[in-house]
mmCIF file with all atom_site columns, C-alpha atoms in Angstrom:
data_model
loop_
_atom_site.group_PDB
_atom_site.id
_atom_site.type_symbol
_atom_site.label_atom_id
_atom_site.label_alt_id
_atom_site.label_comp_id
_atom_site.label_asym_id
_atom_site.label_entity_id
_atom_site.label_seq_id
_atom_site.pdbx_PDB_ins_code
_atom_site.Cartn_x
_atom_site.Cartn_y
_atom_site.Cartn_z
_atom_site.occupancy
_atom_site.B_iso_or_equiv
_atom_site.pdbx_formal_charge
_atom_site.auth_seq_id
_atom_site.auth_comp_id
_atom_site.auth_asym_id
_atom_site.auth_atom_id
_atom_site.pdbx_PDB_model_num
ATOM 1   C CA . UNK M 1 1   ? 111.635 104.482 69.789 1.00 55.00 ? 1   UNK M CA 1
ATOM 2   C CA . UNK M 1 2   ? 115.313 103.089 69.663 1.00 70.00 ? 2   UNK M CA 1
ATOM 3   C CA . UNK M 1 3   ? 114.415 99.752  69.746 1.00 92.00 ? 3   UNK M CA 1
ATOM 4   C CA . UNK M 1 4   ? 114.192 96.732  67.133 1.00 97.00 ? 4   UNK M CA 1
ATOM 5   C CA . UNK M 1 5   ? 110.704 96.278  65.995 1.00 98.00 ? 5   UNK M CA 1
ATOM 6   C CA . UNK M 1 6   ? 109.262 93.695  63.783 1.00 98.00 ? 6   UNK M CA 1
ATOM 7   C CA . UNK M 1 7   ? 105.576 94.565  62.313 1.00 98.00 ? 7   UNK M CA 1
ATOM 8   C CA . UNK M 1 8   ? 103.790 91.953  60.723 1.00 98.00 ? 8   UNK M CA 1
ATOM 9   C CA . UNK M 1 9   ? 100.605 92.601  58.850 1.00 98.00 ? 9   UNK M CA 1
ATOM 10  C CA . UNK M 1 10  ? 98.499  89.765  58.604 1.00 97.00 ? 10  UNK M CA 1
ATOM 11  C CA . UNK M 1 11  ? 95.221  88.845  57.532 1.00 94.00 ? 11  UNK M CA 1
ATOM 12  C CA . UNK M 1 12  ? 92.602  88.014  54.651 1.00 90.00 ? 12  UNK M CA 1
ATOM 13  C CA . UNK M 1 13  ? 93.215  89.316  50.999 1.00 92.00 ? 13  UNK M CA 1
ATOM 14  C CA . UNK M 1 14  ? 91.898  92.781  50.449 1.00 92.00 ? 14  UNK M CA 1
ATOM 15  C CA . UNK M 1 15  ? 91.310  93.604  53.785 1.00 92.00 ? 15  UNK M CA 1
ATOM 16  C CA . UNK M 1 16  ? 93.950  97.015  53.574 1.00 93.00 ? 16  UNK M CA 1
ATOM 17  C CA . UNK M 1 17  ? 96.993  95.686  54.685 1.00 96.00 ? 17  UNK M CA 1
ATOM 18  C CA . UNK M 1 18  ? 99.009  97.243  51.878 1.00 95.00 ? 18  UNK M CA 1
ATOM 19  C CA . UNK M 1 19  ? 97.322  100.711 52.210 1.00 95.00 ? 19  UNK M CA 1
ATOM 20  C CA . UNK M 1 20  ? 97.941  100.636 55.675 1.00 97.00 ? 20  UNK M CA 1
ATOM 21  C CA . UNK M 1 21  ? 101.826 99.368  55.052 1.00 97.00 ? 21  UNK M CA 1
ATOM 22  C CA . UNK M 1 22  ? 102.578 102.443 53.006 1.00 97.00 ? 22  UNK M CA 1
ATOM 23  C CA . UNK M 1 23  ? 100.751 104.553 55.434 1.00 97.00 ? 23  UNK M CA 1
ATOM 24  C CA . UNK M 1 24  ? 102.889 103.251 58.350 1.00 97.00 ? 24  UNK M CA 1
ATOM 25  C CA . UNK M 1 25  ? 105.688 103.324 56.564 1.00 98.00 ? 25  UNK M CA 1
ATOM 26  C CA . UNK M 1 26  ? 105.510 107.141 55.767 1.00 98.00 ? 26  UNK M CA 1
ATOM 27  C CA . UNK M 1 27  ? 104.640 107.578 59.735 1.00 97.00 ? 27  UNK M CA 1
ATOM 28  C CA . UNK M 1 28  ? 107.485 105.599 60.678 1.00 97.00 ? 28  UNK M CA 1
ATOM 29  C CA . UNK M 1 29  ? 110.383 105.526 58.434 1.00 96.00 ? 29  UNK M CA 1
ATOM 30  C CA . UNK M 1 30  ? 110.457 101.782 58.408 1.00 98.00 ? 30  UNK M CA 1
ATOM 31  C CA . UNK M 1 31  ? 111.115 99.907  55.084 1.00 98.00 ? 31  UNK M CA 1
ATOM 32  C CA . UNK M 1 32  ? 108.204 97.794  54.142 1.00 98.00 ? 32  UNK M CA 1
ATOM 33  C CA . UNK M 1 33  ? 108.905 94.222  52.308 1.00 98.00 ? 33  UNK M CA 1
ATOM 34  C CA . UNK M 1 34  ? 105.766 92.992  50.640 1.00 98.00 ? 34  UNK M CA 1
ATOM 35  C CA . UNK M 1 35  ? 105.332 89.598  49.544 1.00 98.00 ? 35  UNK M CA 1
ATOM 36  C CA . UNK M 1 36  ? 103.008 90.332  46.688 1.00 97.00 ? 36  UNK M CA 1
ATOM 37  C CA . UNK M 1 37  ? 105.490 92.974  45.196 1.00 97.00 ? 37  UNK M CA 1
ATOM 38  C CA . UNK M 1 38  ? 108.196 90.583  45.253 1.00 98.00 ? 38  UNK M CA 1
ATOM 39  C CA . UNK M 1 39  ? 105.709 88.220  43.583 1.00 98.00 ? 39  UNK M CA 1
ATOM 40  C CA . UNK M 1 40  ? 104.896 90.832  40.816 1.00 98.00 ? 40  UNK M CA 1
ATOM 41  C CA . UNK M 1 41  ? 108.636 91.009  39.953 1.00 98.00 ? 41  UNK M CA 1
ATOM 42  C CA . UNK M 1 42  ? 109.104 87.429  39.479 1.00 98.00 ? 42  UNK M CA 1
ATOM 43  C CA . UNK M 1 43  ? 105.551 87.112  37.505 1.00 98.00 ? 43  UNK M CA 1
ATOM 44  C CA . UNK M 1 44  ? 106.963 89.515  35.280 1.00 97.00 ? 44  UNK M CA 1
ATOM 45  C CA . UNK M 1 45  ? 110.610 88.244  34.632 1.00 97.00 ? 45  UNK M CA 1
ATOM 46  C CA . UNK M 1 46  ? 109.934 84.590  34.939 1.00 97.00 ? 46  UNK M CA 1
ATOM 47  C CA . UNK M 1 47  ? 106.558 83.972  34.431 1.00 97.00 ? 47  UNK M CA 1
ATOM 48  C CA . UNK M 1 48  ? 104.602 80.629  34.730 1.00 96.00 ? 48  UNK M CA 1
ATOM 49  C CA . UNK M 1 49  ? 102.988 77.928  32.912 1.00 94.00 ? 49  UNK M CA 1
ATOM 50  C CA . UNK M 1 50  ? 100.802 76.219  35.347 1.00 94.00 ? 50  UNK M CA 1
ATOM 51  C CA . UNK M 1 51  ? 99.491  76.780  38.917 1.00 94.00 ? 51  UNK M CA 1
ATOM 52  C CA . UNK M 1 52  ? 102.544 74.635  40.225 1.00 97.00 ? 52  UNK M CA 1
ATOM 53  C CA . UNK M 1 53  ? 104.752 77.162  38.502 1.00 97.00 ? 53  UNK M CA 1
ATOM 54  C CA . UNK M 1 54  ? 102.787 79.947  40.201 1.00 97.00 ? 54  UNK M CA 1
ATOM 55  C CA . UNK M 1 55  ? 102.911 78.145  43.498 1.00 96.00 ? 55  UNK M CA 1
ATOM 56  C CA . UNK M 1 56  ? 106.431 77.671  43.574 1.00 97.00 ? 56  UNK M CA 1
ATOM 57  C CA . UNK M 1 57  ? 107.138 81.626  42.567 1.00 98.00 ? 57  UNK M CA 1
ATOM 58  C CA . UNK M 1 58  ? 104.913 82.585  45.467 1.00 96.00 ? 58  UNK M CA 1
ATOM 59  C CA . UNK M 1 59  ? 107.235 80.159  47.745 1.00 96.00 ? 59  UNK M CA 1
ATOM 60  C CA . UNK M 1 60  ? 110.323 81.859  46.358 1.00 98.00 ? 60  UNK M CA 1
ATOM 61  C CA . UNK M 1 61  ? 108.826 85.375  47.048 1.00 98.00 ? 61  UNK M CA 1
ATOM 62  C CA . UNK M 1 62  ? 108.441 84.479  50.671 1.00 97.00 ? 62  UNK M CA 1
ATOM 63  C CA . UNK M 1 63  ? 112.007 83.191  50.872 1.00 97.00 ? 63  UNK M CA 1
ATOM 64  C CA . UNK M 1 64  ? 112.935 86.450  49.349 1.00 98.00 ? 64  UNK M CA 1
ATOM 65  C CA . UNK M 1 65  ? 110.909 88.527  51.758 1.00 98.00 ? 65  UNK M CA 1
ATOM 66  C CA . UNK M 1 66  ? 112.427 86.495  54.810 1.00 98.00 ? 66  UNK M CA 1
ATOM 67  C CA . UNK M 1 67  ? 116.025 87.159  53.482 1.00 98.00 ? 67  UNK M CA 1
ATOM 68  C CA . UNK M 1 68  ? 115.517 90.892  52.701 1.00 98.00 ? 68  UNK M CA 1
ATOM 69  C CA . UNK M 1 69  ? 113.671 91.137  56.631 1.00 98.00 ? 69  UNK M CA 1
ATOM 70  C CA . UNK M 1 70  ? 117.108 89.030  57.701 1.00 98.00 ? 70  UNK M CA 1
ATOM 71  C CA . UNK M 1 71  ? 119.280 91.607  56.370 1.00 98.00 ? 71  UNK M CA 1
ATOM 72  C CA . UNK M 1 72  ? 117.744 94.696  57.429 1.00 98.00 ? 72  UNK M CA 1
ATOM 73  C CA . UNK M 1 73  ? 117.212 93.417  61.235 1.00 98.00 ? 73  UNK M CA 1
ATOM 74  C CA . UNK M 1 74  ? 120.948 92.409  61.300 1.00 97.00 ? 74  UNK M CA 1
ATOM 75  C CA . UNK M 1 75  ? 121.652 96.019  60.590 1.00 97.00 ? 75  UNK M CA 1
ATOM 76  C CA . UNK M 1 76  ? 119.510 96.837  63.595 1.00 97.00 ? 76  UNK M CA 1
ATOM 77  C CA . UNK M 1 77  ? 116.840 98.381  61.359 1.00 98.00 ? 77  UNK M CA 1
ATOM 78  C CA . UNK M 1 78  ? 112.991 97.842  61.828 1.00 98.00 ? 78  UNK M CA 1
ATOM 79  C CA . UNK M 1 79  ? 111.128 96.692  59.119 1.00 98.00 ? 79  UNK M CA 1
ATOM 80  C CA . UNK M 1 80  ? 107.195 95.987  58.192 1.00 98.00 ? 80  UNK M CA 1
ATOM 81  C CA . UNK M 1 81  ? 106.332 92.637  56.562 1.00 98.00 ? 81  UNK M CA 1
ATOM 82  C CA . UNK M 1 82  ? 103.146 92.806  54.469 1.00 98.00 ? 82  UNK M CA 1
ATOM 83  C CA . UNK M 1 83  ? 102.020 89.498  53.516 1.00 97.00 ? 83  UNK M CA 1
ATOM 84  C CA . UNK M 1 84  ? 99.129  86.872  53.963 1.00 95.00 ? 84  UNK M CA 1
ATOM 85  C CA . UNK M 1 85  ? 100.861 85.208  56.619 1.00 96.00 ? 85  UNK M CA 1
ATOM 86  C CA . UNK M 1 86  ? 99.489  81.580  56.891 1.00 95.00 ? 86  UNK M CA 1
ATOM 87  C CA . UNK M 1 87  ? 100.731 78.081  58.951 1.00 95.00 ? 87  UNK M CA 1
ATOM 88  C CA . UNK M 1 88  ? 103.807 77.797  56.456 1.00 95.00 ? 88  UNK M CA 1
ATOM 89  C CA . UNK M 1 89  ? 104.613 81.486  57.015 1.00 95.00 ? 89  UNK M CA 1
ATOM 90  C CA . UNK M 1 90  ? 105.306 80.628  60.669 1.00 96.00 ? 90  UNK M CA 1
ATOM 91  C CA . UNK M 1 91  ? 109.040 78.714  60.400 1.00 96.00 ? 91  UNK M CA 1
ATOM 92  C CA . UNK M 1 92  ? 110.374 81.868  58.717 1.00 97.00 ? 92  UNK M CA 1
ATOM 93  C CA . UNK M 1 93  ? 108.623 84.422  60.900 1.00 98.00 ? 93  UNK M CA 1
ATOM 94  C CA . UNK M 1 94  ? 110.025 82.650  63.860 1.00 97.00 ? 94  UNK M CA 1
ATOM 95  C CA . UNK M 1 95  ? 113.699 81.757  63.156 1.00 97.00 ? 95  UNK M CA 1
ATOM 96  C CA . UNK M 1 96  ? 113.676 85.851  62.510 1.00 98.00 ? 96  UNK M CA 1
ATOM 97  C CA . UNK M 1 97  ? 112.156 86.173  66.191 1.00 98.00 ? 97  UNK M CA 1
ATOM 98  C CA . UNK M 1 98  ? 114.441 83.645  67.445 1.00 98.00 ? 98  UNK M CA 1
ATOM 99  C CA . UNK M 1 99  ? 117.717 85.246  65.880 1.00 98.00 ? 99  UNK M CA 1
ATOM 100 C CA . UNK M 1 100 ? 117.150 88.893  66.338 1.00 98.00 ? 100 UNK M CA 1
ATOM 101 C CA . UNK M 1 101 ? 114.663 89.080  69.340 1.00 97.00 ? 101 UNK M CA 1
ATOM 102 C CA . UNK M 1 102 ? 112.935 91.898  67.897 1.00 98.00 ? 102 UNK M CA 1
ATOM 103 C CA . UNK M 1 103 ? 109.622 93.351  69.694 1.00 98.00 ? 103 UNK M CA 1
ATOM 104 C CA . UNK M 1 104 ? 107.343 91.285  67.082 1.00 98.00 ? 104 UNK M CA 1
ATOM 105 C CA . UNK M 1 105 ? 103.984 93.127  66.877 1.00 98.00 ? 105 UNK M CA 1
ATOM 106 C CA . UNK M 1 106 ? 100.980 91.595  64.746 1.00 98.00 ? 106 UNK M CA 1
ATOM 107 C CA . UNK M 1 107 ? 98.295  93.484  63.153 1.00 98.00 ? 107 UNK M CA 1
ATOM 108 C CA . UNK M 1 108 ? 95.967  91.158  61.702 1.00 97.00 ? 108 UNK M CA 1
ATOM 109 C CA . UNK M 1 109 ? 93.092  92.531  59.786 1.00 96.00 ? 109 UNK M CA 1
ATOM 110 C CA . UNK M 1 110 ? 89.693  90.841  60.422 1.00 94.00 ? 110 UNK M CA 1
ATOM 111 C CA . UNK M 1 111 ? 86.216  90.850  59.536 1.00 92.00 ? 111 UNK M CA 1
ATOM 112 C CA . UNK M 1 112 ? 83.371  89.058  58.426 1.00 93.00 ? 112 UNK M CA 1
ATOM 113 C CA . UNK M 1 113 ? 84.655  86.868  55.432 1.00 92.00 ? 113 UNK M CA 1
ATOM 114 C CA . UNK M 1 114 ? 81.782  87.200  53.170 1.00 92.00 ? 114 UNK M CA 1
ATOM 115 C CA . UNK M 1 115 ? 82.300  91.345  53.101 1.00 92.00 ? 115 UNK M CA 1
ATOM 116 C CA . UNK M 1 116 ? 85.939  90.960  52.895 1.00 91.00 ? 116 UNK M CA 1
ATOM 117 C CA . UNK M 1 117 ? 85.172  88.663  49.857 1.00 93.00 ? 117 UNK M CA 1
ATOM 118 C CA . UNK M 1 118 ? 83.040  91.296  48.015 1.00 93.00 ? 118 UNK M CA 1
ATOM 119 C CA . UNK M 1 119 ? 86.339  93.581  48.051 1.00 93.00 ? 119 UNK M CA 1
ATOM 120 C CA . UNK M 1 120 ? 88.382  90.744  46.883 1.00 93.00 ? 120 UNK M CA 1
ATOM 121 C CA . UNK M 1 121 ? 86.313  90.097  43.755 1.00 93.00 ? 121 UNK M CA 1
ATOM 122 C CA . UNK M 1 122 ? 86.116  93.484  42.970 1.00 94.00 ? 122 UNK M CA 1
ATOM 123 C CA . UNK M 1 123 ? 89.856  94.116  43.480 1.00 93.00 ? 123 UNK M CA 1
ATOM 124 C CA . UNK M 1 124 ? 90.745  91.220  41.235 1.00 92.00 ? 124 UNK M CA 1
ATOM 125 C CA . UNK M 1 125 ? 88.604  92.328  38.603 1.00 91.00 ? 125 UNK M CA 1
ATOM 126 C CA . UNK M 1 126 ? 90.164  96.236  38.498 1.00 92.00 ? 126 UNK M CA 1
ATOM 127 C CA . UNK M 1 127 ? 92.072  96.364  35.376 1.00 90.00 ? 127 UNK M CA 1
ATOM 128 C CA . UNK M 1 128 ? 95.022  97.713  37.394 1.00 93.00 ? 128 UNK M CA 1
ATOM 129 C CA . UNK M 1 129 ? 95.207  94.538  39.366 1.00 94.00 ? 129 UNK M CA 1
ATOM 130 C CA . UNK M 1 130 ? 98.409  92.796  38.323 1.00 96.00 ? 130 UNK M CA 1
ATOM 131 C CA . UNK M 1 131 ? 97.487  90.028  36.183 1.00 95.00 ? 131 UNK M CA 1
ATOM 132 C CA . UNK M 1 132 ? 99.658  87.556  37.577 1.00 95.00 ? 132 UNK M CA 1
ATOM 133 C CA . UNK M 1 133 ? 97.812  87.635  40.983 1.00 95.00 ? 133 UNK M CA 1
ATOM 134 C CA . UNK M 1 134 ? 94.521  86.920  38.923 1.00 94.00 ? 134 UNK M CA 1
ATOM 135 C CA . UNK M 1 135 ? 95.439  84.308  36.545 1.00 93.00 ? 135 UNK M CA 1
ATOM 136 C CA . UNK M 1 136 ? 96.351  80.763  37.152 1.00 90.00 ? 136 UNK M CA 1
ATOM 137 C CA . UNK M 1 137 ? 97.279  78.682  33.962 1.00 90.00 ? 137 UNK M CA 1
ATOM 138 C CA . UNK M 1 138 ? 99.990  81.275  32.517 1.00 93.00 ? 138 UNK M CA 1
ATOM 139 C CA . UNK M 1 139 ? 101.323 84.747  32.963 1.00 95.00 ? 139 UNK M CA 1
ATOM 140 C CA . UNK M 1 140 ? 102.556 86.558  30.560 1.00 94.00 ? 140 UNK M CA 1
ATOM 141 C CA . UNK M 1 141 ? 99.336  85.337  28.900 1.00 91.00 ? 141 UNK M CA 1
ATOM 142 C CA . UNK M 1 142 ? 99.168  84.467  24.986 1.00 81.00 ? 142 UNK M CA 1
ATOM 143 C CA . UNK M 1 143 ? 96.546  85.419  22.977 1.00 78.00 ? 143 UNK M CA 1
ATOM 144 C CA . UNK M 1 144 ? 93.329  86.005  24.506 1.00 81.00 ? 144 UNK M CA 1
ATOM 145 C CA . UNK M 1 145 ? 93.178  86.780  28.097 1.00 81.00 ? 145 UNK M CA 1
ATOM 146 C CA . UNK M 1 146 ? 92.101  84.151  30.509 1.00 76.00 ? 146 UNK M CA 1
ATOM 147 C CA . UNK M 1 147 ? 88.247  84.896  31.693 1.00 81.00 ? 147 UNK M CA 1
ATOM 148 C CA . UNK M 1 148 ? 88.155  85.756  35.100 1.00 81.00 ? 148 UNK M CA 1
ATOM 149 C CA . UNK M 1 149 ? 86.035  83.359  37.566 1.00 82.00 ? 149 UNK M CA 1
ATOM 150 C CA . UNK M 1 150 ? 86.324  84.043  41.083 1.00 83.00 ? 150 UNK M CA 1
ATOM 151 C CA . UNK M 1 151 ? 86.191  81.319  43.726 1.00 87.00 ? 151 UNK M CA 1
ATOM 152 C CA . UNK M 1 152 ? 82.773  81.506  45.511 1.00 89.00 ? 152 UNK M CA 1
ATOM 153 C CA . UNK M 1 153 ? 82.287  82.990  49.155 1.00 89.00 ? 153 UNK M CA 1
ATOM 154 C CA . UNK M 1 154 ? 82.185  80.064  50.551 1.00 92.00 ? 154 UNK M CA 1
ATOM 155 C CA . UNK M 1 155 ? 85.231  78.685  49.050 1.00 90.00 ? 155 UNK M CA 1
ATOM 156 C CA . UNK M 1 156 ? 87.071  81.799  49.652 1.00 89.00 ? 156 UNK M CA 1
ATOM 157 C CA . UNK M 1 157 ? 86.356  81.923  53.741 1.00 90.00 ? 157 UNK M CA 1
ATOM 158 C CA . UNK M 1 158 ? 87.122  77.791  53.882 1.00 93.00 ? 158 UNK M CA 1
ATOM 159 C CA . UNK M 1 159 ? 90.720  78.479  51.862 1.00 89.00 ? 159 UNK M CA 1
ATOM 160 C CA . UNK M 1 160 ? 92.046  80.980  53.963 1.00 90.00 ? 160 UNK M CA 1
ATOM 161 C CA . UNK M 1 161 ? 90.447  79.604  57.212 1.00 91.00 ? 161 UNK M CA 1
ATOM 162 C CA . UNK M 1 162 ? 91.879  76.054  56.779 1.00 94.00 ? 162 UNK M CA 1
ATOM 163 C CA . UNK M 1 163 ? 95.462  77.752  55.503 1.00 94.00 ? 163 UNK M CA 1
ATOM 164 C CA . UNK M 1 164 ? 95.480  79.083  59.122 1.00 94.00 ? 164 UNK M CA 1
ATOM 165 C CA . UNK M 1 165 ? 95.487  82.986  57.662 1.00 94.00 ? 165 UNK M CA 1
ATOM 166 C CA . UNK M 1 166 ? 92.233  83.961  59.785 1.00 92.00 ? 166 UNK M CA 1
ATOM 167 C CA . UNK M 1 167 ? 94.026  83.608  63.107 1.00 94.00 ? 167 UNK M CA 1
ATOM 168 C CA . UNK M 1 168 ? 97.842  83.660  62.363 1.00 96.00 ? 168 UNK M CA 1
ATOM 169 C CA . UNK M 1 169 ? 100.111 84.658  65.322 1.00 97.00 ? 169 UNK M CA 1
ATOM 170 C CA . UNK M 1 170 ? 103.522 83.749  65.621 1.00 97.00 ? 170 UNK M CA 1
ATOM 171 C CA . UNK M 1 171 ? 103.856 85.060  69.332 1.00 96.00 ? 171 UNK M CA 1
ATOM 172 C CA . UNK M 1 172 ? 104.825 88.648  70.441 1.00 97.00 ? 172 UNK M CA 1
ATOM 173 C CA . UNK M 1 173 ? 102.014 90.913  70.628 1.00 98.00 ? 173 UNK M CA 1
ATOM 174 C CA . UNK M 1 174 ? 98.983  91.144  68.913 1.00 98.00 ? 174 UNK M CA 1
ATOM 175 C CA . UNK M 1 175 ? 96.591  93.855  67.624 1.00 98.00 ? 175 UNK M CA 1
ATOM 176 C CA . UNK M 1 176 ? 93.137  92.742  65.883 1.00 96.00 ? 176 UNK M CA 1
ATOM 177 C CA . UNK M 1 177 ? 91.337  95.407  63.920 1.00 95.00 ? 177 UNK M CA 1
ATOM 178 C CA . UNK M 1 178 ? 87.734  94.814  62.379 1.00 94.00 ? 178 UNK M CA 1
ATOM 179 C CA . UNK M 1 179 ? 87.872  95.603  58.802 1.00 93.00 ? 179 UNK M CA 1
ATOM 180 C CA . UNK M 1 180 ? 84.092  94.416  57.825 1.00 92.00 ? 180 UNK M CA 1
ATOM 181 C CA . UNK M 1 181 ? 83.271  97.866  56.570 1.00 90.00 ? 181 UNK M CA 1
ATOM 182 C CA . UNK M 1 182 ? 86.023  100.686 56.445 1.00 88.00 ? 182 UNK M CA 1
ATOM 183 C CA . UNK M 1 183 ? 83.293  103.058 57.520 1.00 86.00 ? 183 UNK M CA 1
ATOM 184 C CA . UNK M 1 184 ? 84.568  102.344 61.085 1.00 83.00 ? 184 UNK M CA 1
ATOM 185 C CA . UNK M 1 185 ? 88.097  102.172 60.275 1.00 90.00 ? 185 UNK M CA 1
ATOM 186 C CA . UNK M 1 186 ? 90.887  104.691 60.854 1.00 94.00 ? 186 UNK M CA 1
ATOM 187 C CA . UNK M 1 187 ? 94.502  104.161 59.703 1.00 96.00 ? 187 UNK M CA 1
ATOM 188 C CA . UNK M 1 188 ? 95.339  107.005 61.993 1.00 96.00 ? 188 UNK M CA 1
ATOM 189 C CA . UNK M 1 189 ? 93.732  105.568 65.062 1.00 96.00 ? 189 UNK M CA 1
ATOM 190 C CA . UNK M 1 190 ? 95.165  102.098 64.128 1.00 97.00 ? 190 UNK M CA 1
ATOM 191 C CA . UNK M 1 191 ? 98.522  103.629 64.038 1.00 97.00 ? 191 UNK M CA 1
ATOM 192 C CA . UNK M 1 192 ? 98.210  105.334 67.585 1.00 97.00 ? 192 UNK M CA 1
ATOM 193 C CA . UNK M 1 193 ? 97.306  101.736 68.908 1.00 97.00 ? 193 UNK M CA 1
ATOM 194 C CA . UNK M 1 194 ? 100.468 100.163 67.130 1.00 97.00 ? 194 UNK M CA 1
ATOM 195 C CA . UNK M 1 195 ? 102.573 102.924 68.432 1.00 97.00 ? 195 UNK M CA 1
ATOM 196 C CA . UNK M 1 196 ? 101.878 101.941 72.144 1.00 97.00 ? 196 UNK M CA 1
ATOM 197 C CA . UNK M 1 197 ? 102.973 98.355  71.277 1.00 97.00 ? 197 UNK M CA 1
ATOM 198 C CA . UNK M 1 198 ? 106.125 99.592  69.455 1.00 97.00 ? 198 UNK M CA 1
ATOM 199 C CA . UNK M 1 199 ? 109.430 100.015 71.725 1.00 93.00 ? 199 UNK M CA 1
#
């Protein structure tokens, strides 16, 4: 694979993107740029005191993700981007595609939103989950931690469907994978499918 590849891992939160990103990076040797990892640094170093400030940090994290990808692609280095790509993500991705003409492959993790929602709630309730992702009003938190109240299943589906996360596609090649249940999901099999699309 001597060509330049841009691999986008897209789809609903808690669908297995980040785990597969690490697996894929270990197989291919491509660096991973994950928006959530950037957000966690911003949460810890800058913090937020409102939902609006948190959203602004998310926008900054997306800009930094694209800036890092720009640098790597400009050096001829293939890269993996891990993000809940949505409609507002399209301009940044398409700018990279137009500038470098990489072989772009989107792996979109799909499935029954209700099943993915259950994993989403379980993940956010895990004490190891970065609190900046869980709370919306203030981080770092002062005093008693904010009580975690997850959105409902219908709101979860509507939120991510309306933002274009469930059908994100910027052009190039597309692989869809059903992660309704991980019992029928194999990272190795998905990797082999992806290999067929890389140059």
